Amino acid sequence: MNIGQAAQASGVSTKMIRYYESIGLVPPAGRRDSGYRDFGPADLHRLGFIRRARDLGFSVERIRLLLELWSDTHRSNTEVKAIALTHIQELEERARQLQEMADNLRTLAQACDGDGRPDCPIIQGLEAGGEPACHSVHPARH
Amino acid sequence: MNIGQAAQASGVSTKMIRYYESIGLVPPAGRRDSGYRDFGPADLHRLGFIRRARDLGFSVERIRLLLELWSDTHRSNTEVKAIALTHIQELEERARQLQEMADNLRTLAQACDGDGRPDCPIIQGLEAGGEPACHSVHPARH
DNA sequence: GTTGACCTTCCCATCATGGGAAGGTGCAGG
DNA sequence: CCTGCACCTTCCCATGATGGGAAGGTCAAC
């Protein structure tokens, strides 16, 4: 199977398949005499695993861990679950931060009539935004 | 005022101040005889505007628009509000996608006991994840 | 044998940010 | 005056995951 067909079957682009090979996330594909890569069912299986993990937002490095656990028949599901729970927390933290930005901006936007006059509370909020909007330092606080 | 002091006062790192200057987001700072940049109150004001906009998740290009509107005394607040509302939608869309990933993963994780056995529904879900997971919806990268 | 679709490698771009090297400036203490 | 240290300058490189595109080889159908 050529790389294009493997891409279509797995849902991973040809660019990404080559990239994953280059960083060792998948083993080097077999080659035909022509130099073309040749993919078999096991390769597709692995690529599908990777794509589903990416669809769930896992980073490449986390996927590398998951792949190791996948191929380890003596793995403990405790480790897998720990990775998953950590990832869930990170996803929710990022979602929460984005939503917080949206909420803050909406507060500003609600004060703006948008009626065509030059007067604009949104601009004013950015201009002199009260406090330094507690950003960089300690994101802990829960 | 040196760049380090401007950085502390505005909450924008020295690296970022130079970068913003290089891409024309802020005008070239004045220079002393030594070649050191010299920042005045107007520069700090602009840097503070930029930092607050970034804290709200605006991209550099959007900030460029906002800065133009800021300096345009005849601006209409309609435009500003339109940018803000568009941005709110994008933020909430991204937050929603992240939360959806978290929810999907949590569904898998809840099926996993994490009791130390090799059997793991999370790995199984990644391995044979049913549907091709609807590829058309990517996390938006602007 | 030609054509067009596919493959190969290699380099470059993104976006916002930081790291670090090599060298100049400024100031305070001996 | 000299030394040291903290700061400044520019320049290059790296990130993470992805795509674009060029230059050139391969394959299959007509």
mmCIF file of N, CA and C (backbone and C1' of nucleotides) in Angstrom, chain B residues 13 15-16 19-20 34 36 54 59-60 142, chain C residues 14-21 24-26:
data_model
loop_
_atom_site.group_PDB
_atom_site.id
_atom_site.type_symbol
_atom_site.label_atom_id
_atom_site.label_comp_id
_atom_site.label_asym_id
_atom_site.label_seq_id
_atom_site.Cartn_x
_atom_site.Cartn_y
_atom_site.Cartn_z
ATOM 1 N N SER B 13 7.469 41.374 27.927
ATOM 2 C CA SER B 13 8.892 41.047 28.061
ATOM 3 C C SER B 13 9.734 41.856 27.084
ATOM 4 N N LYS B 15 11.974 40.770 25.120
ATOM 5 C CA LYS B 15 11.958 40.065 23.842
ATOM 6 C C LYS B 15 10.748 40.468 23.014
ATOM 7 N N MET B 16 9.616 40.520 23.663
ATOM 8 C CA MET B 16 8.374 40.819 22.952
ATOM 9 C C MET B 16 8.317 42.273 22.519
ATOM 10 N N TYR B 19 10.271 42.456 19.481
ATOM 11 C CA TYR B 19 9.540 41.768 18.407
ATOM 12 C C TYR B 19 8.393 42.647 17.887
ATOM 13 N N TYR B 20 7.640 43.233 18.789
ATOM 14 C CA TYR B 20 6.527 44.095 18.363
ATOM 15 C C TYR B 20 7.047 45.273 17.546
ATOM 16 N N SER B 34 23.894 56.026 23.170
ATOM 17 C CA SER B 34 24.499 54.699 23.344
ATOM 18 C C SER B 34 23.890 53.652 22.435
ATOM 19 N N TYR B 36 20.891 52.528 23.155
ATOM 20 C CA TYR B 36 19.823 51.981 23.996
ATOM 21 C C TYR B 36 18.478 52.578 23.585
ATOM 22 N N ARG B 54 -3.671 41.088 24.515
ATOM 23 C CA ARG B 54 -3.158 39.709 24.463
ATOM 24 C C ARG B 54 -3.725 38.879 25.609
ATOM 25 N N SER B 59 -5.122 37.928 18.654
ATOM 26 C CA SER B 59 -3.902 37.687 17.895
ATOM 27 C C SER B 59 -3.236 39.021 17.584
ATOM 28 N N VAL B 60 -1.974 38.928 17.216
ATOM 29 C CA VAL B 60 -1.233 40.140 16.888
ATOM 30 C C VAL B 60 -1.932 40.918 15.771
ATOM 31 N N HIS B 142 -5.801 30.026 13.507
ATOM 32 C CA HIS B 142 -5.913 31.196 12.633
ATOM 33 C C HIS B 142 -4.593 31.679 12.124
ATOM 34 P P DT C 14 5.698 33.357 7.657
ATOM 35 O "O5'" DT C 14 4.649 32.643 8.634
ATOM 36 C "C5'" DT C 14 3.394 32.171 8.127
ATOM 37 C "C4'" DT C 14 2.817 31.145 9.063
ATOM 38 C "C3'" DT C 14 2.537 31.641 10.473
ATOM 39 O "O3'" DT C 14 1.141 31.906 10.556
ATOM 40 C "C1'" DT C 14 3.393 29.394 10.405
ATOM 41 P P DC C 15 0.634 33.404 10.852
ATOM 42 O "O5'" DC C 15 0.653 33.459 12.437
ATOM 43 C "C5'" DC C 15 -0.061 32.511 13.196
ATOM 44 C "C4'" DC C 15 0.474 32.498 14.612
ATOM 45 C "C3'" DC C 15 1.070 33.838 15.058
ATOM 46 O "O3'" DC C 15 0.296 34.288 16.151
ATOM 47 C "C1'" DC C 15 2.502 31.993 15.611
ATOM 48 P P DA C 16 0.466 35.804 16.636
ATOM 49 O "O5'" DA C 16 1.349 35.613 17.961
ATOM 50 C "C5'" DA C 16 0.829 34.771 18.967
ATOM 51 C "C4'" DA C 16 1.917 34.398 19.935
ATOM 52 C "C3'" DA C 16 2.624 35.589 20.576
ATOM 53 O "O3'" DA C 16 2.554 35.399 21.969
ATOM 54 C "C1'" DA C 16 4.197 34.023 19.743
ATOM 55 P P DT C 17 3.075 36.456 22.964
ATOM 56 O "O5'" DT C 17 4.454 35.794 23.376
ATOM 57 C "C5'" DT C 17 4.454 34.447 23.843
ATOM 58 C "C4'" DT C 17 5.820 33.854 23.807
ATOM 59 C "C3'" DT C 17 6.943 34.667 24.423
ATOM 60 O "O3'" DT C 17 6.979 34.428 25.805
ATOM 61 C "C1'" DT C 17 7.629 33.262 22.584
ATOM 62 P P DG C 18 8.108 35.072 26.672
ATOM 63 O "O5'" DG C 18 9.366 34.110 26.504
ATOM 64 C "C5'" DG C 18 9.254 32.777 26.895
ATOM 65 C "C4'" DG C 18 10.512 32.031 26.487
ATOM 66 C "C3'" DG C 18 11.795 32.579 27.108
ATOM 67 O "O3'" DG C 18 12.465 31.516 27.747
ATOM 68 C "C1'" DG C 18 12.054 32.254 24.779
ATOM 69 P P DG C 19 13.659 31.816 28.703
ATOM 70 O "O5'" DG C 19 14.906 31.118 27.990
ATOM 71 C "C5'" DG C 19 14.681 30.059 27.064
ATOM 72 C "C4'" DG C 19 16.013 29.621 26.488
ATOM 73 C "C3'" DG C 19 17.220 30.172 27.224
ATOM 74 O "O3'" DG C 19 18.214 29.172 27.275
ATOM 75 C "C1'" DG C 19 17.231 30.939 24.975
ATOM 76 P P DG C 20 19.460 29.365 28.197
ATOM 77 O "O5'" DG C 20 20.571 29.879 27.182
ATOM 78 C "C5'" DG C 20 20.748 29.185 25.955
ATOM 79 C "C4'" DG C 20 21.671 29.959 25.046
ATOM 80 C "C3'" DG C 20 22.768 30.750 25.786
ATOM 81 O "O3'" DG C 20 23.985 30.542 25.111
ATOM 82 C "C1'" DG C 20 21.664 32.140 24.289
ATOM 83 P P DA C 21 25.345 30.737 25.850
ATOM 84 O "O5'" DA C 21 26.310 31.158 24.652
ATOM 85 C "C5'" DA C 21 26.034 30.693 23.329
ATOM 86 C "C4'" DA C 21 26.517 31.700 22.296
ATOM 87 C "C3'" DA C 21 27.755 32.476 22.735
ATOM 88 O "O3'" DA C 21 28.648 32.582 21.639
ATOM 89 C "C1'" DA C 21 26.031 33.984 22.180
ATOM 90 P P DG C 24 32.641 45.272 21.171
ATOM 91 O "O5'" DG C 24 31.581 46.322 21.756
ATOM 92 C "C5'" DG C 24 30.692 46.972 20.847
ATOM 93 C "C4'" DG C 24 29.624 47.706 21.641
ATOM 94 C "C3'" DG C 24 30.147 48.809 22.563
ATOM 95 O "O3'" DG C 24 29.236 49.902 22.540
ATOM 96 C "C1'" DG C 24 28.940 47.255 23.825
ATOM 97 P P DT C 25 29.728 51.271 23.213
ATOM 98 O "O5'" DT C 25 28.516 51.654 24.188
ATOM 99 C "C5'" DT C 25 27.685 50.667 24.714
ATOM 100 C "C4'" DT C 25 26.793 51.265 25.778
ATOM 101 C "C3'" DT C 25 27.315 52.447 26.560
ATOM 102 O "O3'" DT C 25 26.190 53.130 27.082
ATOM 103 C "C1'" DT C 25 27.265 50.571 27.971
ATOM 104 P P DG C 26 26.303 54.537 27.836
ATOM 105 O "O5'" DG C 26 25.953 54.220 29.357
ATOM 106 C "C5'" DG C 26 24.908 53.306 29.657
ATOM 107 C "C4'" DG C 26 24.802 53.152 31.171
ATOM 108 C "C3'" DG C 26 25.422 54.298 31.972
ATOM 109 O "O3'" DG C 26 24.661 54.458 33.154
ATOM 110 C "C1'" DG C 26 26.542 52.315 32.493
#
